[in-house]
mmCIF file of C-alpha atoms and ligand atoms in Angstrom:
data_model
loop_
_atom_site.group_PDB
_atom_site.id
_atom_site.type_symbol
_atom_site.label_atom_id
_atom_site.label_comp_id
_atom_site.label_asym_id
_atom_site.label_seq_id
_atom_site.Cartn_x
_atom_site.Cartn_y
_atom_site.Cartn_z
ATOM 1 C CA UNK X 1203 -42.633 83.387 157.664
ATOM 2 C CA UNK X 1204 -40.921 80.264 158.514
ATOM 3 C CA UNK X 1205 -37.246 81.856 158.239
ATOM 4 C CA UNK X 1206 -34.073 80.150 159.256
ATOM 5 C CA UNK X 1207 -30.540 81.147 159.267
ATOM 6 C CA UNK X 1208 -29.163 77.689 157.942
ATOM 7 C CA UNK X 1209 -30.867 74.959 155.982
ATOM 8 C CA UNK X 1210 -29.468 72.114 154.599
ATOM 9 C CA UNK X 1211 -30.528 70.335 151.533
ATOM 10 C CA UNK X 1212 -30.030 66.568 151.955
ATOM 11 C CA UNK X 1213 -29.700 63.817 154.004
ATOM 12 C CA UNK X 1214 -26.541 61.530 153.006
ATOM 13 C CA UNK X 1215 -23.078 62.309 154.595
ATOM 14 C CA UNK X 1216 -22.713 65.489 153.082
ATOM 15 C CA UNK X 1217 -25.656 67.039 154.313
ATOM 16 C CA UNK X 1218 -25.795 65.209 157.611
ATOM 17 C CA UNK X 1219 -22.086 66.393 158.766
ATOM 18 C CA UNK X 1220 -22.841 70.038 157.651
ATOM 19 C CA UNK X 1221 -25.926 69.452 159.812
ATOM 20 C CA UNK X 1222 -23.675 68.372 162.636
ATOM 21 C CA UNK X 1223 -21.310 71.391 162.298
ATOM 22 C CA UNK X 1224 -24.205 73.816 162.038
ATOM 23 C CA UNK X 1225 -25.879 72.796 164.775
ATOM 24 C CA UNK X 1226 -22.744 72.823 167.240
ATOM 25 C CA UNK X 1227 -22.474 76.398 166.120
ATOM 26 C CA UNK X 1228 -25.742 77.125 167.245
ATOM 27 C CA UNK X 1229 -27.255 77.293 163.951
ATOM 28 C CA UNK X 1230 -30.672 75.466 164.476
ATOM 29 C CA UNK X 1231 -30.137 74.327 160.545
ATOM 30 C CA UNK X 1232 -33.470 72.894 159.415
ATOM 31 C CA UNK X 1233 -32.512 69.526 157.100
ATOM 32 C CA UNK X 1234 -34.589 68.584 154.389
ATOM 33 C CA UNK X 1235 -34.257 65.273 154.357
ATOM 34 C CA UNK X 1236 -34.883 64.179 150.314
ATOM 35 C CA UNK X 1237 -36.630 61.373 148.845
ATOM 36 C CA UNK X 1238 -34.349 58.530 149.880
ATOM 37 C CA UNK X 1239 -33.068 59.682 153.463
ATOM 38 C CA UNK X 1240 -29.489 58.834 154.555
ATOM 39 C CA UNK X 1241 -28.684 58.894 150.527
ATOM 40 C CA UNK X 1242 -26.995 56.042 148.937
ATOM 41 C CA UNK X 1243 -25.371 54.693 152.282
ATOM 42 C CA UNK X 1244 -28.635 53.404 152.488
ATOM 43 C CA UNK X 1245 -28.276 51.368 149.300
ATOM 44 C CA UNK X 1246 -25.295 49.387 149.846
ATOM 45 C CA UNK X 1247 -24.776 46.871 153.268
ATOM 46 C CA UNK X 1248 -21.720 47.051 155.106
ATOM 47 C CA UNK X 1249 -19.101 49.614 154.749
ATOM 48 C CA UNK X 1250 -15.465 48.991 155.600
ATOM 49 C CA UNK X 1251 -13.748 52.041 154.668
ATOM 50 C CA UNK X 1252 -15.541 54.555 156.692
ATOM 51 C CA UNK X 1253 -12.598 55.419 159.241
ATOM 52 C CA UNK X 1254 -13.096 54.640 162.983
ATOM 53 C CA UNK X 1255 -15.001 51.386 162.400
ATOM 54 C CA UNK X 1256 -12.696 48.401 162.568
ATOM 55 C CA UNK X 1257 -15.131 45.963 162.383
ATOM 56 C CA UNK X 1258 -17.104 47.602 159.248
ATOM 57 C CA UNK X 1259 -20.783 49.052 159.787
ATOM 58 C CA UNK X 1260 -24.011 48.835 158.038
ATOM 59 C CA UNK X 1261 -24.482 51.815 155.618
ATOM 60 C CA UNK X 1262 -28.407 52.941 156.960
ATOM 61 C CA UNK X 1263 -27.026 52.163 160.413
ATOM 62 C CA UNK X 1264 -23.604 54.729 159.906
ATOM 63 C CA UNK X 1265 -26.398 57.545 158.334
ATOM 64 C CA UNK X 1266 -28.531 56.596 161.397
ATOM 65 C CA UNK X 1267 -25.876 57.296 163.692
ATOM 66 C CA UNK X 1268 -25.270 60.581 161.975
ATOM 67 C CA UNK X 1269 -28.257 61.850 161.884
ATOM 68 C CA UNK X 1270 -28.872 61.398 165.860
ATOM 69 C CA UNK X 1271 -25.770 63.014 166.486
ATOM 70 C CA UNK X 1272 -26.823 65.797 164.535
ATOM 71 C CA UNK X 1273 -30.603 65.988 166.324
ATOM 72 C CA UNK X 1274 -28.514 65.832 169.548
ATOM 73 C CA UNK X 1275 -26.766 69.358 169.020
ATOM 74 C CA UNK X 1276 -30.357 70.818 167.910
ATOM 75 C CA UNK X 1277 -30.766 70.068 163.801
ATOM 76 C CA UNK X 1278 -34.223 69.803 162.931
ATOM 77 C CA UNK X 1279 -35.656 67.127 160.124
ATOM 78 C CA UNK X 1280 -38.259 67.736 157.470
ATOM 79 C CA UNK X 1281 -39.134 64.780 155.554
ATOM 80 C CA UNK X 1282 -39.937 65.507 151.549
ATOM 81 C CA UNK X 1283 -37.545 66.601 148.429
ATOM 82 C CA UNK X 1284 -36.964 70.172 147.922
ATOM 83 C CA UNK X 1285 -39.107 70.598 144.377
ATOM 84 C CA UNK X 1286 -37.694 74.256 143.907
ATOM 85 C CA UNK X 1287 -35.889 77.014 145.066
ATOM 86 C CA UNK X 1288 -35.683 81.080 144.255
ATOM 87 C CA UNK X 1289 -32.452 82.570 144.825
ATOM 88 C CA UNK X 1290 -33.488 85.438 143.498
ATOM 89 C CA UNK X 1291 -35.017 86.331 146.474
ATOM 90 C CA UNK X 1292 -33.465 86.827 150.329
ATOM 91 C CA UNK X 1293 -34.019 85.237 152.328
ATOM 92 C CA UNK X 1294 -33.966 82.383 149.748
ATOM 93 C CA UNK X 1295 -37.246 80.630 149.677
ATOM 94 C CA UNK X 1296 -37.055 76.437 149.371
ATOM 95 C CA UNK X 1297 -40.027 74.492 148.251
ATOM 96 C CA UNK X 1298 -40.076 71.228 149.353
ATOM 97 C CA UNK X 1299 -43.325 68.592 147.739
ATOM 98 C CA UNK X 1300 -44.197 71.407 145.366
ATOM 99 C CA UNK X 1301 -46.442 73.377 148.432
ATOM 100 C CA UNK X 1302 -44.668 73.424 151.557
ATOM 101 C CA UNK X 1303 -42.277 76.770 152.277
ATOM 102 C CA UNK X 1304 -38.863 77.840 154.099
ATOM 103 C CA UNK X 1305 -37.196 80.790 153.838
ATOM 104 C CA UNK X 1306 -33.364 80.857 154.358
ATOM 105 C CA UNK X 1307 -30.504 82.991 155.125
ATOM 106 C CA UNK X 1308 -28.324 80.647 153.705
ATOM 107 C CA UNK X 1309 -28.018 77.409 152.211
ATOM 108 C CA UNK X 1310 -26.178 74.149 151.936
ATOM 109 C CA UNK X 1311 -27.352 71.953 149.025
ATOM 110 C CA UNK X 1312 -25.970 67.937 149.437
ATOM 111 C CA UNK X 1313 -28.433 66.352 147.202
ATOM 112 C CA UNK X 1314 -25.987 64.442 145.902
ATOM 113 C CA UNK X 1315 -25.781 61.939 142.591
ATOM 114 C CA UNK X 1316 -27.753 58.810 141.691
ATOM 115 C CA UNK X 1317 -26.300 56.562 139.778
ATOM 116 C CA UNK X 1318 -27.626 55.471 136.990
ATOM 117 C CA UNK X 1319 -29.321 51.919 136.798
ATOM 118 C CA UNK X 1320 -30.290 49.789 133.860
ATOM 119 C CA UNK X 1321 -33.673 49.169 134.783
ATOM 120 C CA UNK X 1322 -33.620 45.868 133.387
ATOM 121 C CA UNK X 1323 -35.584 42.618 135.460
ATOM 122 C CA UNK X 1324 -34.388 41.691 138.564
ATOM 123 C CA UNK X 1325 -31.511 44.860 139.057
ATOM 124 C CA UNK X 1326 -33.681 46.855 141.833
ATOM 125 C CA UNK X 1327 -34.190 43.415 143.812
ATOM 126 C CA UNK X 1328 -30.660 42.796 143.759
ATOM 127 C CA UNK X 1329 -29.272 46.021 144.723
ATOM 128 C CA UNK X 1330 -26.917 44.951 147.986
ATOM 129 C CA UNK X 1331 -27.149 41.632 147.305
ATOM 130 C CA UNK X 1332 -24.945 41.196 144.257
ATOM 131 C CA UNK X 1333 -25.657 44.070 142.152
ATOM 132 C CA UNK X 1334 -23.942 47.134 143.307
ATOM 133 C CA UNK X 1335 -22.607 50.665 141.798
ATOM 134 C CA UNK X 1336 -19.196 50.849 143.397
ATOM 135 C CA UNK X 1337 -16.544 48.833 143.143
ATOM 136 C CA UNK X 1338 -14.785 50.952 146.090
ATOM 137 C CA UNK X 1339 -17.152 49.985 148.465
ATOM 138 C CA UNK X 1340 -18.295 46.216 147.835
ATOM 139 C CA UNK X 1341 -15.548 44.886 145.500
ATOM 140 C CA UNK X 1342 -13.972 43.555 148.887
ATOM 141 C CA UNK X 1343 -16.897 41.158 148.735
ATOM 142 C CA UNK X 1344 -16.376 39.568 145.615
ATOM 143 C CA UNK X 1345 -12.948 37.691 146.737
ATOM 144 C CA UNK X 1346 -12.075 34.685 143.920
ATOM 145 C CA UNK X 1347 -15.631 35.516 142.922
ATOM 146 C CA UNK X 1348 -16.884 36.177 139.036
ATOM 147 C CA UNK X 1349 -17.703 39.550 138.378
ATOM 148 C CA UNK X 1350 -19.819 41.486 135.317
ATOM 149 C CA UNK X 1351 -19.178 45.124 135.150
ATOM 150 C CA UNK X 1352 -21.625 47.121 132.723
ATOM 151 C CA UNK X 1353 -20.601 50.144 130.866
ATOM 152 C CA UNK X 1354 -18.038 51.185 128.171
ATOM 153 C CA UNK X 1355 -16.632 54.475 129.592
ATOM 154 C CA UNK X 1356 -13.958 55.588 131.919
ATOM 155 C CA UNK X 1357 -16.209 54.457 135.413
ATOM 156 C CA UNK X 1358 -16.525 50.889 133.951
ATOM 157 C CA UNK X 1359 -12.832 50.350 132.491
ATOM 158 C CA UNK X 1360 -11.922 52.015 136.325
ATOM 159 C CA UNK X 1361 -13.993 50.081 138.551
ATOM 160 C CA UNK X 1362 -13.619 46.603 136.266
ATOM 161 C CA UNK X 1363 -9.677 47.420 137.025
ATOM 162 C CA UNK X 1364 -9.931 47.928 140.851
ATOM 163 C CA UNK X 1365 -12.226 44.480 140.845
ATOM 164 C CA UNK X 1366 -9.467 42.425 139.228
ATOM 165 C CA UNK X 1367 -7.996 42.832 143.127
ATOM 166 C CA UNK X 1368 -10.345 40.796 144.149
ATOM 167 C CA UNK X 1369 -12.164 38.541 141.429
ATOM 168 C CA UNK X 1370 -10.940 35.824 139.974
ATOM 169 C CA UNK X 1371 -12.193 36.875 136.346
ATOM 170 C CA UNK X 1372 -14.155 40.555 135.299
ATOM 171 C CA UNK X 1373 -15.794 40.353 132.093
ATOM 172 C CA UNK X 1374 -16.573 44.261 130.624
ATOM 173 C CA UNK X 1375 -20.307 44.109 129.242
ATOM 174 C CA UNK X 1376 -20.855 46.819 126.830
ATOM 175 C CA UNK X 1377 -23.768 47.985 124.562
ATOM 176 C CA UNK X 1378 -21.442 48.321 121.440
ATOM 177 C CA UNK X 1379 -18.475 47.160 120.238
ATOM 178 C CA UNK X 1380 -16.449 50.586 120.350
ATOM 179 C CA UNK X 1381 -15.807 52.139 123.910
ATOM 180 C CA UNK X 1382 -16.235 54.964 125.007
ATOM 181 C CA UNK X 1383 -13.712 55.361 127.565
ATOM 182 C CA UNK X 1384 -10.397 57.149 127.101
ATOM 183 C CA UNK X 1385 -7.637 55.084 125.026
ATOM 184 C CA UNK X 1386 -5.744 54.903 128.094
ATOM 185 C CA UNK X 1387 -8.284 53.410 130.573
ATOM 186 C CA UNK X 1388 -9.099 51.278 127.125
ATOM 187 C CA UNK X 1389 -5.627 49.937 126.795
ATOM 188 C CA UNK X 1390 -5.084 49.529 130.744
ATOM 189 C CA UNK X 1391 -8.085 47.244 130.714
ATOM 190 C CA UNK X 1392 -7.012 45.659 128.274
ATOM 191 C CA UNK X 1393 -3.711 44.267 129.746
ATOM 192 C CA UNK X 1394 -5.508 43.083 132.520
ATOM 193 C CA UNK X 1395 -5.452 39.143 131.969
ATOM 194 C CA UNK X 1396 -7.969 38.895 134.310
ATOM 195 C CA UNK X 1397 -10.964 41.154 132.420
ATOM 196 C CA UNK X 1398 -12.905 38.970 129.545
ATOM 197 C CA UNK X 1399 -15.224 41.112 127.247
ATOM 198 C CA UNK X 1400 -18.137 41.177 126.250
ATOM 199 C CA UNK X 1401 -18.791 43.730 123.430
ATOM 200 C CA UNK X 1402 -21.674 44.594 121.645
ATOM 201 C CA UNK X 1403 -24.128 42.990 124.106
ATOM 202 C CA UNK X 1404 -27.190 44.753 125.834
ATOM 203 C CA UNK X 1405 -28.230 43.593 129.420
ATOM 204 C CA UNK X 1406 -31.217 41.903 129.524
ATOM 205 C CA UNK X 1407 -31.779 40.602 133.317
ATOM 206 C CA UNK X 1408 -30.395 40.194 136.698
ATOM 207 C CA UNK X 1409 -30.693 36.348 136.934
ATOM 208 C CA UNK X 1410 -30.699 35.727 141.143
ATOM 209 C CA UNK X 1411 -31.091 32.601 143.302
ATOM 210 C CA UNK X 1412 -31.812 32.417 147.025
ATOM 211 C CA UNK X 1413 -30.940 36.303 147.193
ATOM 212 C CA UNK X 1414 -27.855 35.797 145.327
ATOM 213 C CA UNK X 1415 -26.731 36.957 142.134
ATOM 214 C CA UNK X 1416 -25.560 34.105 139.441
ATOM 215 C CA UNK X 1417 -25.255 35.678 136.263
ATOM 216 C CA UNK X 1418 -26.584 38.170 133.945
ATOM 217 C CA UNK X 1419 -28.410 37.972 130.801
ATOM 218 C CA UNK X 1420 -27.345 39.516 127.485
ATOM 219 C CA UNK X 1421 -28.485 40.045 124.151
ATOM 220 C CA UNK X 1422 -25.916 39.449 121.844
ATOM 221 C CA UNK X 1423 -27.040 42.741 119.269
ATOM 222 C CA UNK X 1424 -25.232 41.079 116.103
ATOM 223 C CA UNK X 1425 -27.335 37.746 116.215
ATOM 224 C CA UNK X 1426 -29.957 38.442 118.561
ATOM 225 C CA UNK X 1427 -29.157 35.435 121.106
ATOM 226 C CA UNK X 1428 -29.599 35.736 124.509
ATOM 227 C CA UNK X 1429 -27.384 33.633 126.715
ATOM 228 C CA UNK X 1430 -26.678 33.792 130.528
ATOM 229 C CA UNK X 1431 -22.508 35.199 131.685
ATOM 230 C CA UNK X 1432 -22.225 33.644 134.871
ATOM 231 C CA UNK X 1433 -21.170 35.800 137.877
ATOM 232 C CA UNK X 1434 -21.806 36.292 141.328
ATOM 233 C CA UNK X 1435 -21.418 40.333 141.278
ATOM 234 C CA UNK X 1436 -22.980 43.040 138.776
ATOM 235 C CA UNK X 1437 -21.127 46.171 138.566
ATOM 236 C CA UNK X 1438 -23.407 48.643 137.068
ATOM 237 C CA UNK X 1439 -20.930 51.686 135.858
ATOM 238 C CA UNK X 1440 -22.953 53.831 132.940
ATOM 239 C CA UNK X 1441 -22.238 56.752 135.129
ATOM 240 C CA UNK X 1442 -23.738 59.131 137.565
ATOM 241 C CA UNK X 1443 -26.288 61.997 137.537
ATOM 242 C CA UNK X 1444 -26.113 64.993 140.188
ATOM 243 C CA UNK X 1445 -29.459 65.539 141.900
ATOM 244 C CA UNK X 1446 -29.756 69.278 140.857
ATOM 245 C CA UNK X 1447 -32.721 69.704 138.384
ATOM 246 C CA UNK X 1448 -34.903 71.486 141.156
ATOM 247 C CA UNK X 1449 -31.747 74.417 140.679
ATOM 248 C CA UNK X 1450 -33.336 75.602 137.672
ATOM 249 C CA UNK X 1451 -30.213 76.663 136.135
ATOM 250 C CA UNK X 1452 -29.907 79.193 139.274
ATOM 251 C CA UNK X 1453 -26.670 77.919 140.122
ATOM 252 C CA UNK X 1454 -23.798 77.547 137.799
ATOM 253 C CA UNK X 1455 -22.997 73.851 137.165
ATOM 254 C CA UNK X 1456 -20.737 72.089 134.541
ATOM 255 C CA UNK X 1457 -22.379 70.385 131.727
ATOM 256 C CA UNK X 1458 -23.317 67.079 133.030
ATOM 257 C CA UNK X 1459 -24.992 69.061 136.181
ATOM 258 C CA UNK X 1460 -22.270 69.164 139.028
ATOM 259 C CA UNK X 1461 -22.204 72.021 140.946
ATOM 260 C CA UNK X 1462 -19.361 73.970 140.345
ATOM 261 C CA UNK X 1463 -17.360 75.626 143.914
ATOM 262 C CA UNK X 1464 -14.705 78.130 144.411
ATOM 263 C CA UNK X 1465 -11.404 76.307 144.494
ATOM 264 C CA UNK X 1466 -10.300 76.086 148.216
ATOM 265 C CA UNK X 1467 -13.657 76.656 149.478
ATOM 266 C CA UNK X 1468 -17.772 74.993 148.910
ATOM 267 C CA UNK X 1469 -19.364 78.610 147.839
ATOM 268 C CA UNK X 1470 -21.028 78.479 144.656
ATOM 269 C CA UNK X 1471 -22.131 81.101 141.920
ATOM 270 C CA UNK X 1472 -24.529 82.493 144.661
ATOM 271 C CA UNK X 1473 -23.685 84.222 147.617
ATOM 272 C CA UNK X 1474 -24.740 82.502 150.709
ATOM 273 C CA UNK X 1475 -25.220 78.862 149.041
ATOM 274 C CA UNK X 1476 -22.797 76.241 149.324
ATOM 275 C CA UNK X 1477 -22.403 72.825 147.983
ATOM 276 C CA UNK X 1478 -21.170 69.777 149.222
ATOM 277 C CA UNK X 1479 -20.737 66.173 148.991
ATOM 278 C CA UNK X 1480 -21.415 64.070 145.186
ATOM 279 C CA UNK X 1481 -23.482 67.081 144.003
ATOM 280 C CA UNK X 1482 -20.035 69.330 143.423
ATOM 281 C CA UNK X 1483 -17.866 66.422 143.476
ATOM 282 C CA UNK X 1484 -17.949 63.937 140.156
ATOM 283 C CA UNK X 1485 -14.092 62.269 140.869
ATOM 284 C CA UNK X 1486 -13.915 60.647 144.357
ATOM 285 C CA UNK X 1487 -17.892 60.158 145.524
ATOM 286 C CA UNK X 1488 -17.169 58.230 148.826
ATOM 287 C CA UNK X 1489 -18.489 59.076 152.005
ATOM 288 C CA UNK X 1490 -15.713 60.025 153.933
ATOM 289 C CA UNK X 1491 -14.738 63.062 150.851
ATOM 290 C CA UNK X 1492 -18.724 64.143 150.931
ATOM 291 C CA UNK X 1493 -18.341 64.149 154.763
ATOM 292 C CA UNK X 1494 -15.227 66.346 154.559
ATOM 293 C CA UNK X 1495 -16.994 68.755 152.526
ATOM 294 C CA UNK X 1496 -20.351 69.056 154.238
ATOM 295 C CA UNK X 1497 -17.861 69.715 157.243
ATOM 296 C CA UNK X 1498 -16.362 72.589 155.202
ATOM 297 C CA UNK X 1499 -19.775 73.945 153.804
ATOM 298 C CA UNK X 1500 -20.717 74.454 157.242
ATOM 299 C CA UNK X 1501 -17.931 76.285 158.456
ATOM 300 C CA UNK X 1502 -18.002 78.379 155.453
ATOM 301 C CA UNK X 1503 -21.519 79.079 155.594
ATOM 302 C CA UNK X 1504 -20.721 80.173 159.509
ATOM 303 C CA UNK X 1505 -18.786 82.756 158.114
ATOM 304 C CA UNK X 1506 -20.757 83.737 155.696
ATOM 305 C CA UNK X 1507 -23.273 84.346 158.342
ATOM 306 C CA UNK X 1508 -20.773 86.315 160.468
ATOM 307 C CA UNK X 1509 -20.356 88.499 157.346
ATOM 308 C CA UNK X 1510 -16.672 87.472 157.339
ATOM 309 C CA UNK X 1511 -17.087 85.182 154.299
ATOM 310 C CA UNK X 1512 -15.185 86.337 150.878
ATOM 311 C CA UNK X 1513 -16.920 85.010 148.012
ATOM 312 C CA UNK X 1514 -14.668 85.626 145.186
ATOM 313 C CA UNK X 1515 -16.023 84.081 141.949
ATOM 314 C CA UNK X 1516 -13.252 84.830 140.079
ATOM 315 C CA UNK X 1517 -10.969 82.524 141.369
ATOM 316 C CA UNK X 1518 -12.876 79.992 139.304
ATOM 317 C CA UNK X 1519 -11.824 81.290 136.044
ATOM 318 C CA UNK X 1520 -15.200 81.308 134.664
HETATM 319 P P1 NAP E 1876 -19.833 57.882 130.470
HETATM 320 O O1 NAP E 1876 -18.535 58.344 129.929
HETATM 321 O O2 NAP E 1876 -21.063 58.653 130.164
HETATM 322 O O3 NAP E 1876 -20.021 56.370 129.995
HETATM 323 C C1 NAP E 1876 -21.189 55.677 130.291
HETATM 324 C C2 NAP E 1876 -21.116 54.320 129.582
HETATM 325 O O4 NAP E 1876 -22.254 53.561 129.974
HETATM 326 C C3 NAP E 1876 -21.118 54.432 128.076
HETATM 327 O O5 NAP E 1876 -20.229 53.499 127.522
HETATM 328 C C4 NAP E 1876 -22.567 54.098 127.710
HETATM 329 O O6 NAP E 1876 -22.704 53.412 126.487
HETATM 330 C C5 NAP E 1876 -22.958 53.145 128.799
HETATM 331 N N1 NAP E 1876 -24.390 53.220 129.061
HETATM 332 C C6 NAP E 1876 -25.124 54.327 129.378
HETATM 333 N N2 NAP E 1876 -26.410 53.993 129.558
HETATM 334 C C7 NAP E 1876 -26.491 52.655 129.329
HETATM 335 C C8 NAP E 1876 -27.549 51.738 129.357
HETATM 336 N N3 NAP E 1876 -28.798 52.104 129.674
HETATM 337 N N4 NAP E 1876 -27.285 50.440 129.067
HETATM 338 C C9 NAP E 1876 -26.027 50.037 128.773
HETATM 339 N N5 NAP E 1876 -24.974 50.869 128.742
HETATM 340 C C10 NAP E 1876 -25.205 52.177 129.020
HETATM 341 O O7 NAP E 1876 -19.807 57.809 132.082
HETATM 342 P P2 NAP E 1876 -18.580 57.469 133.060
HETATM 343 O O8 NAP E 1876 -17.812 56.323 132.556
HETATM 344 O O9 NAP E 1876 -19.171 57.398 134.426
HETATM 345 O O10 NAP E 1876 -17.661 58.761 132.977
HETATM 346 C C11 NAP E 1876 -18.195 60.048 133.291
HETATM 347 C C12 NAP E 1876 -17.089 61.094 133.189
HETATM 348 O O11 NAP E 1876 -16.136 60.900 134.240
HETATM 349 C C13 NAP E 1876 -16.315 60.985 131.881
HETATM 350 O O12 NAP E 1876 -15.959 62.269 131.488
HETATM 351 C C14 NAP E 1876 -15.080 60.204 132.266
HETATM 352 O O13 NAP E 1876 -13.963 60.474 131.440
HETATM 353 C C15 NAP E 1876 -14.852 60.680 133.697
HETATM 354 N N6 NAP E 1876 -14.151 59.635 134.463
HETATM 355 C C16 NAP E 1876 -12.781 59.605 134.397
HETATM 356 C C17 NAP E 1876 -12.091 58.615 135.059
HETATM 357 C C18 NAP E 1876 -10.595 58.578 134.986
HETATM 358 O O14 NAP E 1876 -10.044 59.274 134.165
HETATM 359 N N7 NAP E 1876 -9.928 57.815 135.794
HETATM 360 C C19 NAP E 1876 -12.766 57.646 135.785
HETATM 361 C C20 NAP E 1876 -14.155 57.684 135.822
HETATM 362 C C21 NAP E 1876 -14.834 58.685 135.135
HETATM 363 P P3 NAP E 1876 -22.460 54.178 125.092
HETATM 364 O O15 NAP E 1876 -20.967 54.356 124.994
HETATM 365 O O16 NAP E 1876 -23.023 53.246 124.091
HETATM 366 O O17 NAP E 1876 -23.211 55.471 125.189
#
């Protein structure tokens, strides 16, 4: 039986600094790396905000780095997506492409979230150059720039808000003419002299040129006319989904899917799994938080190991 005391579900920073810890505690933690290693670092181009690089660093290269600093202190790597898991059963048993088994003591799951995409023409091409999913990390880029941010809810009123920093003009694309974000996100955006709308229009298509974004295409739903809104970013913010259908409902989440933890600590409704990173964690999503807590998930899942971990459910009011 291919039995291990630690393994980790995941591959972005999450998972890879739970990896680190685990391994410098002489874990051996086997890391499953997912269907889109290194996460959604691996998505975006440089990244500015990840402490200790003045001069900014290329997302894949920053998961890279990670990852060989985690193989240094004795993680191992399987490549594939965990398809299912029993924790029923202990050791816990993980399946990963629907035939391959481990059996674990315990268990970190960092799947993280994905966030959602239009999947209209020309989005996937432009992902990194011009069409991104986080104002956070590549508004910076967009300095006296035009920018189109997609989505009616809280996320798109937010992010179109933090972009006005930068842009010289945010216009709010949304499907229909009522939003759905809260009234005050609705009336903050609002104020903002600086963010155009565009209600009541469906995106069409990604228009790029030379690798660059210039616009996006809309359907105007009350006439039917397409026409082309000029901008050099595309903010897609229709919101996020955690990566956690392989739990089968095996481990309590909240109703969109997020994992829910013990306050103060990353245990979650089983004993001997943890959770860390933009699986647990729907508010702040960057990689220095999902970092921080795959550094916790390990040390709690050391205790845990040591029998000195106190898993007390209760503390969660649920
Ligand atoms: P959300 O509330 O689900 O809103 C998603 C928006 O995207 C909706 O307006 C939806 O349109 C639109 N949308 C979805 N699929 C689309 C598609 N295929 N094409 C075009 N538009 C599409 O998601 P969210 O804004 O990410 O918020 C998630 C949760 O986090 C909410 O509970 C929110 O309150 C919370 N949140 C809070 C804050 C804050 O308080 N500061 C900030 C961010 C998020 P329809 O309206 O037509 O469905």
């Amino acid at each position: 039986m291919n039995e291990r005391k630690a393994v980790i579900l995941g591959t972005g920073p999450a998972g890879l600094t739970a990896a680190i810890y685990a391994a410098r505690a002489n874990l051996n933690p086997l890391v499953i790396e997912g269907n889109e290693p290194g996460g959604q670092l691996t998505l975006t181009t440089e990244i500015e905000n990840f402490p200790g690089f003045p001069e900014g660093i290329m997302g894949p290269d920053l998961m890279d780095n990670m990852r060989k600093q985690a193989e240094r202190f004795g993680a191992e790597f399987f490549f594939g997506a965990v398809t299912s898991v029993n924790l029923a059963e202990r050791p816990f048993r993980v399946t990963v492409n629907e035939s391959e088994e481990f059996f674990a003591q315990s268990l970190i799951i960092s799947t993280g979230a994905s966030a959602k995409m239009l999947g209209i023409s020309g989005e996937t091409e432009a992902l990194g150059h011009g069409v991104s999913t986080c104002a956070t990390c590549d508004g910076f880029f967009f300095r006296e720039k035009k920018i189109v941010v997609v989505g009616g809810g809280d996320s798109a009123m937010e992010e179109a808000l933090f972009l006005t920093r930068f842009a010289s003009e945010v216009t709010i694309v949304h499907r229909r003419n009522a939003l759905r974000a809260s009234k005050v996100m609705q009336d903050r955006a609002r104020d903002n002299s600086k963010i155009k709308w565009a209600l009541n229009n469906t995106p069409v298509a990604v228009k790029s040129e030379d690798n660059h974004v210039i616009g996006l295409e809309v359907r105007n739903n009350e006439n039917g006319k397409t026409s082309v809104l000029e901008a050099e970013g595309v903010f897609i913010a229709i919101g996020h989904q955690p990566n956690t259908a392989f739990l089968g409902g095996q481990v309590q989440t909240d109703k969109v899917g997020y994992i829910i933890t013990i306050p103060h600590n990353t245990a979650t409704s089983v004993e001997g799994v943890f959770a860390c990173g933009d699986v647990m964690d729907s508010r702040y999503r960057q990689a220095i938080t999902a970092a921080g807590t795959g550094c916790r998930a390990a040390m709690d899942l050391e205790k845990y190991l040591e029998g000195a971990f106190v898993h007390d459910w209760s503390m969660t009011g649920l």
